[in-house]
Amino acid sequence: MPPRFLPRLVNDPYDDPGLFVPFQFARRALLFDLGDNARLSPRDVLKISHVFVTHTHMDHFVGFDRLLRCCLGREKELFLFGPPGFIGNVEGKLAGYTWDLVERFSARLRLHLTELRPEGRIHCACECRQRFRPGAKSASLPVEGPLHAEPEFQVSAVLLRHSTPCLGFALTERFGVNILKTELEALGLPPGRWLSRFKAALYAGTDPGEEIETDSGPGGSSRRFGLGELSGRIARITAGQKIAYVTDVCDTPENRSAILALARDADLLFIEAAFLDRDRDQAAAKHHLTARQAGEIAALAGARRFTLFHFSPRYEGRQAEILAEAQQAYEETIGRSGG
Ligand SMILES: [Zn+2]
Ligand SMILES: [Zn+2]
């Protein structure tokens, strides 16, 4: 059955981290981490609505400039989320340019910034036509609950330890709606925009008795159905997809338990494997995971699949060794837990 999200790493695993998550049924995407993103086409960059940054080491944040440049002069609301200090980092980037011509732009580009701190969230917004002057910071918002939520999905975050506070993220679809084409045809209903309205009504929890109107078919006028009745005929409701993204963390008990809770039962876990396990002392000194640790964590979280990235350049050409180490640890750990 077709997944709603189609995640892919922006770069090869030796280059800057970044996970691009386009939506299958809309011109829209999420981005996790803002490393070098020159390999994303401008068309793909413009699909991005929400960006989730783990931390602002250069390899995770240098791509902010390209994102901003692609969006300049466009009508767009861009939402960015990051760890403690994030708003100051973005303001520092924006202060590095001269903005004397932007008042003439007719389109409005607004940045909405959210910083997750242990004690709560800080939010502010700034606008291109106002030279990105820093907006007022909102009072601390609650730390609990998803970082971002929409009717169809949510993104949650946990604060983890790297050499600096670092966020881990999980994208969870509430449930999947699969349209059964054969049933549509049997009812003589045309595909079309009405199906988006139909799905939106399901995600919004609309009363099943409420009526939904189809587009008009080739043979004539539109038709009306009760939402619940139609859903029973043409849709199959499935468990939602879950994708987790974890990088730049040390293997401490606190990080492990937070990552396991975040990535629990993920369909796909993107997890760093910066070092081989024989270099685990170096990994610990640099606050990164080894491939063995990544495989263990993926298994303990119950992740169905995992994808490794953020390999140290010292292992250039040894990708197979890294993957094999993680895979072995994954299988051994599952074996030990009787899974
Ligand atoms: Zn990094
Ligand atoms: Zn880092």
PDB file of C-alpha atoms and ligand atoms in Angstrom, residues 17 55 57 59-60 162 247-248 288 310, ligand 1:
ATOM      1  CA  PRO A  17      23.005  14.990   7.239  1.00  0.00           C
ATOM      2  CA  HIS A  55      21.406  21.245  16.454  1.00  0.00           C
ATOM      3  CA  HIS A  57      26.775  22.478  14.178  1.00  0.00           C
ATOM      4  CA  ASP A  59      27.097  20.258   9.010  1.00  0.00           C
ATOM      5  CA  HIS A  60      23.463  20.423  10.200  1.00  0.00           C
ATOM      6  CA  HIS A 162      25.542  15.519  22.115  1.00  0.00           C
ATOM      7  CA  THR A 247      21.765  11.831  14.946  1.00  0.00           C
ATOM      8  CA  ASP A 248      24.714  13.310  16.849  1.00  0.00           C
ATOM      9  CA  HIS A 288      28.545  10.150  18.429  1.00  0.00           C
ATOM     10  CA  HIS A 310      26.597  10.507   8.930  1.00  0.00           C
TER      11      HIS A 310
HETATM   12 ZN    ZN B   1      27.007  16.128  12.756  1.00  0.00          ZN
END
